[in-house]
């Protein structure tokens, strides 16, 4: 059947939006990582920040939409951030969000910004302020903050006091953000503490971001919810409040958040994207970041899959006619409205994405390109199989 002009125009618009899509990958996803039971050393896993940047750049080369890499400090600490930035740029990517690490030092046993000890709260704050100054050197405009803070037993600590410490600390951080940057406040309802976590859900992050100001927003890590939580609803609510800063994408199927986004729950990911697309340009400033460190999967391949899953969900969300959807909603057509989403979700967008990639000058199937390329063979030979990477520097 001949396509009408309107349909052709729409497809051109969809394609141009797909080309502009941007998904940041995490440096920690390219090194070894494991569960609390074991870490399996992976052949060719990145051993240091330069190798992580190189792998991230390779993922960008194959997908065309992953042109920045997030750093975790001190895992990616450097004594020359200018050199790091230059290296990334030479490889065709930029340095993205800076993630302070407040969970590895012995002192953080009882928390970081919420710790009952003033000395340790100050240590945590100083580390985050150091991250703010690193942002200036790396050109990063997002401080992505997750706290491991919480308690394991009722009565262990004064929750209200901890909340006040947090508020105080966040305000200092907010005031020290580099120009044109944002503070994204991440929540997680469990782990490493299990009785309570100090930022357990989006509402708590939202409350804190309101107290800080407009440059503070909520970061939704899709793995940080109880099973059954309607994440798309949270997305819609925060978008409407202009308080959604971005995502850490992954799939929560075990007690951290490291599985490939959209594998088990593609409809959920699509649903999330429909809320974003329906909101229009006010969602332009969202940070789309993958937060996955794979334990048994080939790391680069898993990262490519993650990006493809996001592209697929986004492409399907772009196919929805939101005007027709609105009409069905106003008419109270419950299943008619639902069917509009289901039909878009069931559309095979692989040919569309292949076309978009060809137009971008890359291979139409990034996984096939990866399988036929020497990059992985070369890094396996060069780097070997050593217990390093991820969060931990080589030879620990
Ligand atoms: C915590 O589970 C988290 O989601 C935070 O974003 C950390 O920065 C990241 O994982 C890596 O440990
Ligand atoms: Mn996260």
XYZ file of N, CA, C and O and ligand atoms in Angstrom, residues 28 99 144 146 186-187 219-222 224 247-250 256-257 291, ligand 2:
73
model
N 31.535 1.387 35.114
C 31.612 0.180 35.945
C 31.002 -1.042 35.252
O 31.179 -2.161 35.707
N 29.476 9.943 39.581
C 28.802 9.213 40.668
C 29.741 9.100 41.867
O 30.699 8.325 41.818
N 25.349 12.505 40.081
C 24.346 11.462 40.269
C 24.569 10.843 41.643
O 25.544 10.142 41.860
N 23.733 8.608 44.875
C 23.030 7.522 45.563
C 23.715 7.270 46.896
O 24.934 7.181 46.966
N 19.045 9.852 43.733
C 18.565 8.486 43.481
C 18.021 7.865 44.769
O 18.529 8.136 45.847
N 17.049 7.023 44.651
C 16.480 6.333 45.824
C 16.560 4.833 45.626
O 16.717 4.342 44.506
N 16.278 10.920 40.397
C 16.821 9.917 39.475
C 16.094 8.589 39.731
O 16.115 8.077 40.857
N 15.474 8.074 38.690
C 14.786 6.783 38.830
C 15.707 5.676 38.347
O 16.044 5.617 37.163
N 16.120 4.828 39.267
C 16.827 3.604 38.864
C 15.754 2.529 38.790
O 15.094 2.220 39.792
N 15.551 1.981 37.595
C 14.398 1.079 37.419
C 14.506 -0.174 38.293
O 13.504 -0.835 38.537
N 15.291 -0.202 41.484
C 15.240 0.123 42.919
C 13.837 0.158 43.508
O 13.564 0.934 44.419
N 17.253 8.619 34.323
C 17.109 7.199 34.642
C 18.443 6.509 34.832
O 19.433 6.871 34.189
N 18.414 5.497 35.652
C 19.402 4.428 35.606
C 18.608 3.222 35.132
O 17.744 2.723 35.857
N 18.891 2.778 33.927
C 18.134 1.648 33.387
C 18.783 0.316 33.763
O 20.013 0.159 33.681
N 17.960 -0.627 34.099
C 18.359 -2.015 34.349
C 17.077 -2.776 34.631
O 15.984 -2.210 34.585
N 20.345 -6.852 43.304
C 20.835 -5.545 42.863
C 20.250 -5.350 41.493
O 19.340 -6.082 41.106
N 20.774 -4.422 40.764
C 20.003 -3.912 39.659
C 20.759 -4.073 38.353
O 20.768 -3.183 37.529
N 22.594 1.609 34.187
C 23.350 1.281 35.403
C 23.324 -0.238 35.548
O 22.461 -0.789 36.217
Mn 21.680 3.284 40.051
